[in-house]
Coordinates of C-alpha atoms and ligand atoms in Angstrom, one line a residue:
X3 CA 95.5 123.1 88.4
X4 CA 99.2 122.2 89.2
X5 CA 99.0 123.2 93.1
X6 CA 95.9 120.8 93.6
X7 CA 98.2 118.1 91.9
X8 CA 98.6 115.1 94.6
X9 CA 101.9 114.2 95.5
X10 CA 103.6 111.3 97.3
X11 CA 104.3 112.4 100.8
X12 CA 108.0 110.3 101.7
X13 CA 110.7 109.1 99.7
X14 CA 109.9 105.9 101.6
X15 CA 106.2 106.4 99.8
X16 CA 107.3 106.4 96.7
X17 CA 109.2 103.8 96.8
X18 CA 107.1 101.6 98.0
X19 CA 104.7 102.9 95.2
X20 CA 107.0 102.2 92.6
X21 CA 108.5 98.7 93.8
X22 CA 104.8 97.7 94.6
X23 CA 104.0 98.7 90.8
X24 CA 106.6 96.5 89.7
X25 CA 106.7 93.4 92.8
X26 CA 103.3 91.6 91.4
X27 CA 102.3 88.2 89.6
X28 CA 105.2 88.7 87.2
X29 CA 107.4 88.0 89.6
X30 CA 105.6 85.4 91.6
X31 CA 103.9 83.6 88.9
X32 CA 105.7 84.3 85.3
X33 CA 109.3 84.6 86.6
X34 CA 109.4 81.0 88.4
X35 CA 108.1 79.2 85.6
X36 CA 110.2 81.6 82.5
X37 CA 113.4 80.3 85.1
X38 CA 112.0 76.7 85.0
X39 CA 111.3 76.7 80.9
X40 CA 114.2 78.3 80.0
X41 CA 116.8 76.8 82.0
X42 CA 117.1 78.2 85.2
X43 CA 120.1 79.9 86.3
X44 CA 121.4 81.3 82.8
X45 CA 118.3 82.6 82.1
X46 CA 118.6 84.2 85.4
X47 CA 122.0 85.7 84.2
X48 CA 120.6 87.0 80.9
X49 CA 117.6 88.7 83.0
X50 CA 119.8 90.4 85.3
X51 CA 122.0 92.0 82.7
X52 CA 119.1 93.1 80.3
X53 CA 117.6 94.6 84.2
X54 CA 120.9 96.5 84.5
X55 CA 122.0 97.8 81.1
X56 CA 118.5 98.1 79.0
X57 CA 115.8 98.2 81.6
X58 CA 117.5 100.7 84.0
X59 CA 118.2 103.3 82.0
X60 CA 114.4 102.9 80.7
X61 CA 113.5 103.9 84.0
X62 CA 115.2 106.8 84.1
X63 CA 113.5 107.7 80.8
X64 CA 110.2 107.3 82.6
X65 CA 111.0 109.3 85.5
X66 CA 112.4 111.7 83.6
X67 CA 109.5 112.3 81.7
X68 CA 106.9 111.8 84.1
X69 CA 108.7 114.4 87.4
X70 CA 109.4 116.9 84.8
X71 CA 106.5 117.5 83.3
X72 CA 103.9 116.1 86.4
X73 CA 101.5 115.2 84.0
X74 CA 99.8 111.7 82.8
X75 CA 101.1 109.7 80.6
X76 CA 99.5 111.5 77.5
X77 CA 99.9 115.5 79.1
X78 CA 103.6 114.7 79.4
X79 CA 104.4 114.5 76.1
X80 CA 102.0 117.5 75.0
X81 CA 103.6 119.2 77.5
X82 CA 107.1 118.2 76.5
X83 CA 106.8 118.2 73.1
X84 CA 104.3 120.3 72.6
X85 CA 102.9 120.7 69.0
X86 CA 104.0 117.3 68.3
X87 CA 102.5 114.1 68.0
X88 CA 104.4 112.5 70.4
X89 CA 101.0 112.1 73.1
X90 CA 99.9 109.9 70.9
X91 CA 102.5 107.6 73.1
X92 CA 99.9 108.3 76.2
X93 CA 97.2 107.0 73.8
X94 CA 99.4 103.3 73.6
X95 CA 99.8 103.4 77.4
X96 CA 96.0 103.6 78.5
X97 CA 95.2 101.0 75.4
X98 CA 98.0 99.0 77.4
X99 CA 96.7 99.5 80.8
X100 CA 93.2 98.1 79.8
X101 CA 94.8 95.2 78.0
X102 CA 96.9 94.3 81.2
X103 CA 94.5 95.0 83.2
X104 CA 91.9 92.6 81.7
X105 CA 93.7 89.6 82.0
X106 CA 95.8 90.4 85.5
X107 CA 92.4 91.1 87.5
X108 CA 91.4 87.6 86.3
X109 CA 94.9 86.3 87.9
X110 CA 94.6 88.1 90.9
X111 CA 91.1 86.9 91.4
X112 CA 92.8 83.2 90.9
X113 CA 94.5 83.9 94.3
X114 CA 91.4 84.7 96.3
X115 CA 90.0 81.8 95.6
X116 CA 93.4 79.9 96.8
X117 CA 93.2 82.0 99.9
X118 CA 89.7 80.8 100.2
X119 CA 91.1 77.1 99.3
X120 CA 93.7 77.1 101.8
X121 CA 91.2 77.7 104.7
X122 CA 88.8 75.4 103.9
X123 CA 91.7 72.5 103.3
X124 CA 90.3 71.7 99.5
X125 CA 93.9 70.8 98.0
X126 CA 94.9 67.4 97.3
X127 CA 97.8 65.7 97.7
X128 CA 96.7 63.7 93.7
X129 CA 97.9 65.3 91.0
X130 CA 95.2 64.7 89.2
X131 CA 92.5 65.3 91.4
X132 CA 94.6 68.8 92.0
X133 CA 94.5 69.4 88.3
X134 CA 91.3 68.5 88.0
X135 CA 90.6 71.3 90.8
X136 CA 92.2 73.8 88.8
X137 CA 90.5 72.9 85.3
X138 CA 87.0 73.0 87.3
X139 CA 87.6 76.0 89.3
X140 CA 89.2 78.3 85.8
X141 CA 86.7 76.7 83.2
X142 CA 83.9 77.5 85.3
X143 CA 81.4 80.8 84.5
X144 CA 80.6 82.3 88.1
X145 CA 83.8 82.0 90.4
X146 CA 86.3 83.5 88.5
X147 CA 84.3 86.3 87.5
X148 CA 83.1 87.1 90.9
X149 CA 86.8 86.7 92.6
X150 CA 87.8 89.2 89.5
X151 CA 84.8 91.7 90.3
X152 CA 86.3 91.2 94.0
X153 CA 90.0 91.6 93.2
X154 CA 88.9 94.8 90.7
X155 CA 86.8 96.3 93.9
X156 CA 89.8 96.5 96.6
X157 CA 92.0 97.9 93.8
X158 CA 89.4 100.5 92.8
X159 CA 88.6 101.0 96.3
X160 CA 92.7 102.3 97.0
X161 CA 92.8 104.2 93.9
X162 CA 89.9 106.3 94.6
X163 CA 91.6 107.5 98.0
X164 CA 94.1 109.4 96.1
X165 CA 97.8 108.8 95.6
X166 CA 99.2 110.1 98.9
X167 CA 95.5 108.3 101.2
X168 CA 95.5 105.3 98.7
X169 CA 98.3 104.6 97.0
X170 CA 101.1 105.3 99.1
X171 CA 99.3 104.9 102.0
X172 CA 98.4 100.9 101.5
X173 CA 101.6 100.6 99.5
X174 CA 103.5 102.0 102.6
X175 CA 101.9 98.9 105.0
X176 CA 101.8 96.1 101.9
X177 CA 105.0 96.0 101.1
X178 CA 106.4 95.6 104.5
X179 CA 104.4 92.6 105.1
X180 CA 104.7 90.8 101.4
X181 CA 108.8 90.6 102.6
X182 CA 108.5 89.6 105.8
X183 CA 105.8 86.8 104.3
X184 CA 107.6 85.9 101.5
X185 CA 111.0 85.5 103.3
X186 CA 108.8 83.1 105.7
X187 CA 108.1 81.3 102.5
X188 CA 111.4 81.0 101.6
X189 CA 113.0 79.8 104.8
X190 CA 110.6 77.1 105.2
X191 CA 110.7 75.4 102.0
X192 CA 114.7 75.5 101.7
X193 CA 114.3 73.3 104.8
X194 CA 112.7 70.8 102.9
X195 CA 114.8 67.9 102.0
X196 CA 116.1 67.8 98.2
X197 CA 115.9 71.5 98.4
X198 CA 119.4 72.1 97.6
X199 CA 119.0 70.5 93.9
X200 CA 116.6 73.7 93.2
X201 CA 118.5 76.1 94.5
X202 CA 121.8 74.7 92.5
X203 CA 119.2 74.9 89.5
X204 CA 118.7 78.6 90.6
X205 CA 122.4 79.2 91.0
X206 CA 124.6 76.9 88.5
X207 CA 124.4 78.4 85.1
X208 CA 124.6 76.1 81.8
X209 CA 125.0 78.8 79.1
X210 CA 124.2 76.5 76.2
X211 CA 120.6 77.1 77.8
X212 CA 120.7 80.3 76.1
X213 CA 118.9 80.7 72.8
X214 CA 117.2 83.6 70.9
X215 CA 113.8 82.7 72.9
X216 CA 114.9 82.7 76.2
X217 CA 116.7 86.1 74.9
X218 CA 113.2 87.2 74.4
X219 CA 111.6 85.9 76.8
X220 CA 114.2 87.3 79.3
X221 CA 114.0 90.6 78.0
X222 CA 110.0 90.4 77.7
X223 CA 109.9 89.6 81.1
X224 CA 112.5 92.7 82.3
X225 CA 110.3 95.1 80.8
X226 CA 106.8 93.8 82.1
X227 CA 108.3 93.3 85.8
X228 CA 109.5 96.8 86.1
X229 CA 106.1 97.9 84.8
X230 CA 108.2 99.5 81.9
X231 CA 107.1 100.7 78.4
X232 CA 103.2 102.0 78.6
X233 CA 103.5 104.9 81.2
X234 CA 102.8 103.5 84.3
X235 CA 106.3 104.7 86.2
X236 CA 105.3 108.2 84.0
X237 CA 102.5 108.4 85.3
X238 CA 103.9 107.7 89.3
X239 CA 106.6 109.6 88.9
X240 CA 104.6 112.9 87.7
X241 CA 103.5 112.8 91.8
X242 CA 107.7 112.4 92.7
X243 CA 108.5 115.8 94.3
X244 CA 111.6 118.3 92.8
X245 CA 113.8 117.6 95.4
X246 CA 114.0 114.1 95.4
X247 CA 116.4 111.7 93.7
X248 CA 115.1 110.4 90.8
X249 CA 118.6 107.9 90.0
X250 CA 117.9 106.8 93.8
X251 CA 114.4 105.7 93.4
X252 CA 114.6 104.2 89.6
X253 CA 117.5 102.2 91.1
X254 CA 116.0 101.1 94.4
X255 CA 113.0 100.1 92.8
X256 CA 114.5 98.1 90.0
X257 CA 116.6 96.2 93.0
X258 CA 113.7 95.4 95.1
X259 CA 112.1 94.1 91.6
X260 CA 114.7 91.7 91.6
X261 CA 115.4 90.6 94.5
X262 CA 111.4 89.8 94.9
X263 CA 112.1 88.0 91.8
X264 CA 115.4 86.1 93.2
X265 CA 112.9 85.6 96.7
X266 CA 110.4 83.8 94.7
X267 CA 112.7 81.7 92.8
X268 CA 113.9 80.7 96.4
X269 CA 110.1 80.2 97.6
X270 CA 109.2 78.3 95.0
X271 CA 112.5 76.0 93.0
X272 CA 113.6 74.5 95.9
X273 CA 110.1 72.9 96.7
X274 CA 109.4 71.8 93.2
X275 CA 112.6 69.9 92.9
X276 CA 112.0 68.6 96.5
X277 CA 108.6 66.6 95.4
X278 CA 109.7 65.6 92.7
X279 CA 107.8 67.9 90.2
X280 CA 109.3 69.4 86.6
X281 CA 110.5 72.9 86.9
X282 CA 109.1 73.5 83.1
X283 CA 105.4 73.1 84.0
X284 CA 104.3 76.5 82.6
X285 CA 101.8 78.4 83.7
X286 CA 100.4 76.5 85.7
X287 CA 103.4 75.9 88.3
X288 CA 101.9 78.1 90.8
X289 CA 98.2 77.5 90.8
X290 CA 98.3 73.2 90.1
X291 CA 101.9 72.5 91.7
X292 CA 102.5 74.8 94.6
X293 CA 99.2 73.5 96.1
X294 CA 100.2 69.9 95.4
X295 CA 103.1 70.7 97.7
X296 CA 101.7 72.4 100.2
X297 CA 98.8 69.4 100.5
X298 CA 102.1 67.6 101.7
X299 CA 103.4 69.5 103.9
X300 CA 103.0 69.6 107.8
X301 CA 101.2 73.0 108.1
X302 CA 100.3 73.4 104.7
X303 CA 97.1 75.2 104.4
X304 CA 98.8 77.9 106.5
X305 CA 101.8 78.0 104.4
X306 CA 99.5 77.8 101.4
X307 CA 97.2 80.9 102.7
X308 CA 100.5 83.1 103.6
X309 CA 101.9 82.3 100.1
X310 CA 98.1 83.1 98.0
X311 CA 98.0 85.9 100.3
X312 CA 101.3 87.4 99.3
X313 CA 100.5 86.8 95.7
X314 CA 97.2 88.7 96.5
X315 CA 99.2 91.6 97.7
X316 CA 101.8 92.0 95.2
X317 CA 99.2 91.8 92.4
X318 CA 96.9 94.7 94.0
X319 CA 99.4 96.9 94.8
X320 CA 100.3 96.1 90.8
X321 CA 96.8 96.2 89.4
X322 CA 96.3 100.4 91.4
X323 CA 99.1 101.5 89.2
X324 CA 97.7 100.1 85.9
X325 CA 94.4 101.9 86.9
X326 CA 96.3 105.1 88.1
X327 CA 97.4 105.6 84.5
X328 CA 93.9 105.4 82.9
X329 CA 92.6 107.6 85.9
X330 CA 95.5 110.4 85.7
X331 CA 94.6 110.6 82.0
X332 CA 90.6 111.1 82.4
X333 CA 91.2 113.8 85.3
X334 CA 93.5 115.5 83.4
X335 CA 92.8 115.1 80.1
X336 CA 89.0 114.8 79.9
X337 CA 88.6 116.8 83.4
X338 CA 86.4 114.2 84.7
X339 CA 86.8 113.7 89.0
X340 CA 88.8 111.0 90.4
X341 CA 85.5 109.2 91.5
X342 CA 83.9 108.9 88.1
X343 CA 87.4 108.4 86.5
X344 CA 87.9 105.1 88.7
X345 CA 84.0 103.9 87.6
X346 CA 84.3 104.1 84.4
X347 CA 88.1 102.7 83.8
X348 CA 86.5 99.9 86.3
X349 CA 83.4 99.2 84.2
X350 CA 84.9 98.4 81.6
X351 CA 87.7 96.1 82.9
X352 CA 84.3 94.6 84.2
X353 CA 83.4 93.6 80.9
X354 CA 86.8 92.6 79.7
X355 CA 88.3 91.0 82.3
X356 CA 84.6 88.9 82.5
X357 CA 85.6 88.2 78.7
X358 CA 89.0 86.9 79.7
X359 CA 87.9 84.9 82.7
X360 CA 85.4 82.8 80.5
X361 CA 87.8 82.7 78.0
X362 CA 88.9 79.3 80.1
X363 CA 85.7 77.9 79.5
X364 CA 82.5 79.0 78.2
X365 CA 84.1 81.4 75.7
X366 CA 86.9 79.0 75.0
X367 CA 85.8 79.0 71.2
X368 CA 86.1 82.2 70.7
X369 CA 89.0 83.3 69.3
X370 CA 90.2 87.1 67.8
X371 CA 93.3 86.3 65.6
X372 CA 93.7 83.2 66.9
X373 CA 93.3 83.6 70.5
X374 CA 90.9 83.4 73.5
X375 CA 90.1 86.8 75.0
X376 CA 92.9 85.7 78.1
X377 CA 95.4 85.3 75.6
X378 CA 95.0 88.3 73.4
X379 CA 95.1 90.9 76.1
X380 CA 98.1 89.1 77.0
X381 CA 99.5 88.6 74.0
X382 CA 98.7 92.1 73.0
X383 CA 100.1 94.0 76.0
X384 CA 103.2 91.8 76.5
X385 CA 104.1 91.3 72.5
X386 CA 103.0 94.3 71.1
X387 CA 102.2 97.1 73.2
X388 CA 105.0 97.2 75.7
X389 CA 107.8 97.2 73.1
X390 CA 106.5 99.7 70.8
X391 CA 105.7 101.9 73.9
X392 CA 108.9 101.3 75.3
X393 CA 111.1 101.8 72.0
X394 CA 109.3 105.2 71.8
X395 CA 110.1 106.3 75.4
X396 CA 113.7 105.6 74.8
X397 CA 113.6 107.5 71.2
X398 CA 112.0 110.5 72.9
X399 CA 114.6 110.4 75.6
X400 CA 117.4 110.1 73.1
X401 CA 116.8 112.2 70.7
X402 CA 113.6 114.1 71.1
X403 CA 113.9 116.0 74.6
X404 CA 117.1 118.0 75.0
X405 CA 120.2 117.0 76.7
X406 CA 120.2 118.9 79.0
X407 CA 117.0 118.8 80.1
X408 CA 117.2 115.4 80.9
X409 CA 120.1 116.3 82.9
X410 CA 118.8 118.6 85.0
X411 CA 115.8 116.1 85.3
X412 CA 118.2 113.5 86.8
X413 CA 119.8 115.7 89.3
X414 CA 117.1 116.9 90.4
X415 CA 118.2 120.8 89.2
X416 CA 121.8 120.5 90.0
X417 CA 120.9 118.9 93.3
X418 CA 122.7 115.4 92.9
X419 CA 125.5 114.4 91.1
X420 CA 124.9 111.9 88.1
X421 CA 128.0 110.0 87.5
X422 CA 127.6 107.6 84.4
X423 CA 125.6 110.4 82.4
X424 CA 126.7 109.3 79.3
X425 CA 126.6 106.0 79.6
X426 CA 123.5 106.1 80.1
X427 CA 122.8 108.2 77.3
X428 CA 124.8 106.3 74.9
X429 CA 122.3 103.2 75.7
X430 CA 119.2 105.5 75.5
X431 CA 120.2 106.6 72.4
X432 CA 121.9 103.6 70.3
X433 CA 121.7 100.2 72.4
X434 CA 118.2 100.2 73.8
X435 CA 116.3 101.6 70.3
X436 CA 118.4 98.9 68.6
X437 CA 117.9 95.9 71.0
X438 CA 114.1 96.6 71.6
X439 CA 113.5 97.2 67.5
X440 CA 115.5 94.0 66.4
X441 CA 113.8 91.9 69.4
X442 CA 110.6 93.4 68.3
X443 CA 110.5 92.2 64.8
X444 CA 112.5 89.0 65.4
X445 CA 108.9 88.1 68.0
X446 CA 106.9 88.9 65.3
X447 CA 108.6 87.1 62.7
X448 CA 109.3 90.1 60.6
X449 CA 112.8 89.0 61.2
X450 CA 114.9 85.9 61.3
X451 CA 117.8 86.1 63.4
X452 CA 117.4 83.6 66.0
Ligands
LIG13 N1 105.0 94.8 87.0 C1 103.9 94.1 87.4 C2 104.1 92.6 87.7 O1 105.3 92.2 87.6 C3 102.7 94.3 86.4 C4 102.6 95.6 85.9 C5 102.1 96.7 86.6 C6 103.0 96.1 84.7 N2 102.2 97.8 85.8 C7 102.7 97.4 84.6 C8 103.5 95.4 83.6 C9 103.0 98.2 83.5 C10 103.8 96.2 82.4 C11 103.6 97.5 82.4 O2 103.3 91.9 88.0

């Protein structure tokens, strides 16, 4: 069973794998507009050091656990720990996978239809004609759905070729081509005049900005940008061969997270404060504001298509790993074939993420404790999920799987040297359990500390 395992083929590979897991909407849609609500460049500061000190060493965890045992996200803790009940951790990271799944298939439909937009020249320079776009297009019952069933199809379509013929391979040419397009962005709109204000926003702190929710939201963010907490770099790194160096990749990847983040926040500040628009919009700052900008612009509709399209790309390359974790577990666990594993995990995102899209309109009543079907999976993932998995991963790490296993794990059996060991250890073991547990009942209102 182990031998007919699939395996990334290059370092390169996985790498791309991994940074194109963790490169996606959240940093092209949520990080923008967290930066615009919460202040801009001291949140910025706060995200960066929560990246480094907490969310770092979290990856390490998850590489750890996934290369040494090179099994989903459930089999690696039966296979770590066996006779324990730790797999019930894989059991949180497929629940999570669905929940992210259903509403980021919706979102990455959104940007099809934007694609499809930009060719056909339907934005308007009106605000509230361009709003009014947006509020027809997401409340309506039959295009979001289909652009979702679209969106779910490609992704499908890559995982079912496997991790080195899918994956890897469409990783290996996406990523490439979502830096060269974003940098494009970039470089066009700080040549906009009144850019500089948004990049100053970007780059001048004002640290009375930071409260306990932009703490939260910062360290929310972290985690759901580096695909963190629910198995998804397990289950990736579980194809990462011995010999490579699993410090190297964790590291890389993280730094290309970021500095797609910082590219964005470049792409996208500079314009905003050069028309005029409020960096706090929300949500919606990429799909009602962007496209009021580009209306404006000389060459719009092709700087509109080559920013949709990038959005497109980093949310499928995103969206495979979320359904590599569901379709590890169902080979593996439930011996089921690759084929069938991606039907079924599909079908049902089908159903939810069809639930989520109308949740904008013709389900809009509905609510489940409070919430449309959009904002639950969202709520439920982000909120709930993702910490509890994550606080578990860095408990297993610290205190569960021995020492020196997770040494050897990070040197790759003796093969690299891993210089801050115990620093890293230390925060696996006190700082991270700590920071994730009071964050995690402080957002739920269990506690009251800020
Ligand atoms: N990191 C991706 C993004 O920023 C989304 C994502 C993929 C994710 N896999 C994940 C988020 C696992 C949380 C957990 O868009």
């Amino acid at each position: 069973m182990q031998n007919s395992r699939d395996h990334f083929g290059s370092q390169f590979g996985v790498l791309v794998a991994v940074a194109g897991s963790a490169v996606g909407l959240g940093n092209f849609w949520r990080f923008p507009y967290l930066v615009g609500t919460y202040g801009g460049a001291a949140f910025i500061i706060v995200y960066i050091l929560f990246v480094l000190f907490l969310c770092l060493p979290i990856m390490f965890s998850e590489f750890v656990i996934g290369r040494r045992s090179q099994s989903n996200a459930l089999g690696a803790f039966k296979k770590l720990a066996p006779g324990t009940g730790w797999w019930g951790i894989g059991i949180l990271c497929v629940a999570a996978s669905f929940a992210i799944l259903s509403f980021y298939c919706v979102i990455g439909g959104w940007t099809i239809e934007y694609m499809y937009q930009s060719v056909i020249g339907g934005f308007s320079a009106d605000s509230v004609v361009q709003n009014q776009h947006f509020t027809d297009f997401s409340t309506s019952p039959f295009r979001p759905i289909l652009w979702h069933l679209v969106f779910l199809g490609m992704s499908a379509f890559i995982v079912v070729a496997g991790i080195k013929n899918g994956i890897e391979k469409y990783a290996k040419i996406l990523m490439p081509i979502l830096l060269v397009m974003i940098i494009f962005i970039a470089v066009r709109v700080l040549f906009l005049p009144g850019a500089s204000q948004g990049v100053s926003f970007l780059f001048r702190p004002d640290f009375s900005k930071i409260t306990g929710q932009s703490l939260l939201a910062a360290l929310g963010q972290a985690f759901f940008s580096l695909s963190l907490g629910m198995g998804c770099i397990i289950t990736y790194a579980s194809y990462v061969k011995k010999e490579e160096s699993i410090v190297k990749l964790g590291t890389y990847s993280s730094f290309a997270d970021l500095g797609f983040a910082m590219l964005a926040g470049l792409a996208i500040m500079p314009a905003v404060f050069a028309f005029g628009i409020s960096p706090s919009e929300g949500p919606s700052l990429v799909f009602v504001t962007l496209p009021l900008i580009f209306a404006q612009l000389p060459l719009g509709n092709i700087f509109a298509f080559v920013f949709f399209a990038s959005l497109l790309i980093a949310a499928i390359t995103s969206s495979i790993s979320l359904i590599e974790v569901v379709t590890a577990y169902f080979t593996e666990e439930l011996k089921v074939s690759r084929r069938l594993s991606v039907a079924i995990t599909s079908a049902v995102v089908v159903v939810t993420g069809s639930l989520s899209a109308l949740s904008f309109g013709v389900l809009k009543e509905v609510k489940i404790f409070g919430k449309g079907f959009f904002d639950m999976f969202d709520y439920l993932a982000s909120n709930i999920l993702l910490p509890i998995g994550g606080l578990l991963i860095v408990i297993f790490i610290g205190w569960v799987l021995s020492k020196s296993a997770v040494k050897e794990e990070l040197s790759s059996g003796g093969r690299y040297k891993v210089p801050i060991f115990g620093v890293v250890m230390f925060i696996l073991k006190f700082v991270a359990p700590v920071a994730i547990a009071l964050i995690f009942l402080n957002s739920l209102g269990f506690l009251k500390l800020f």
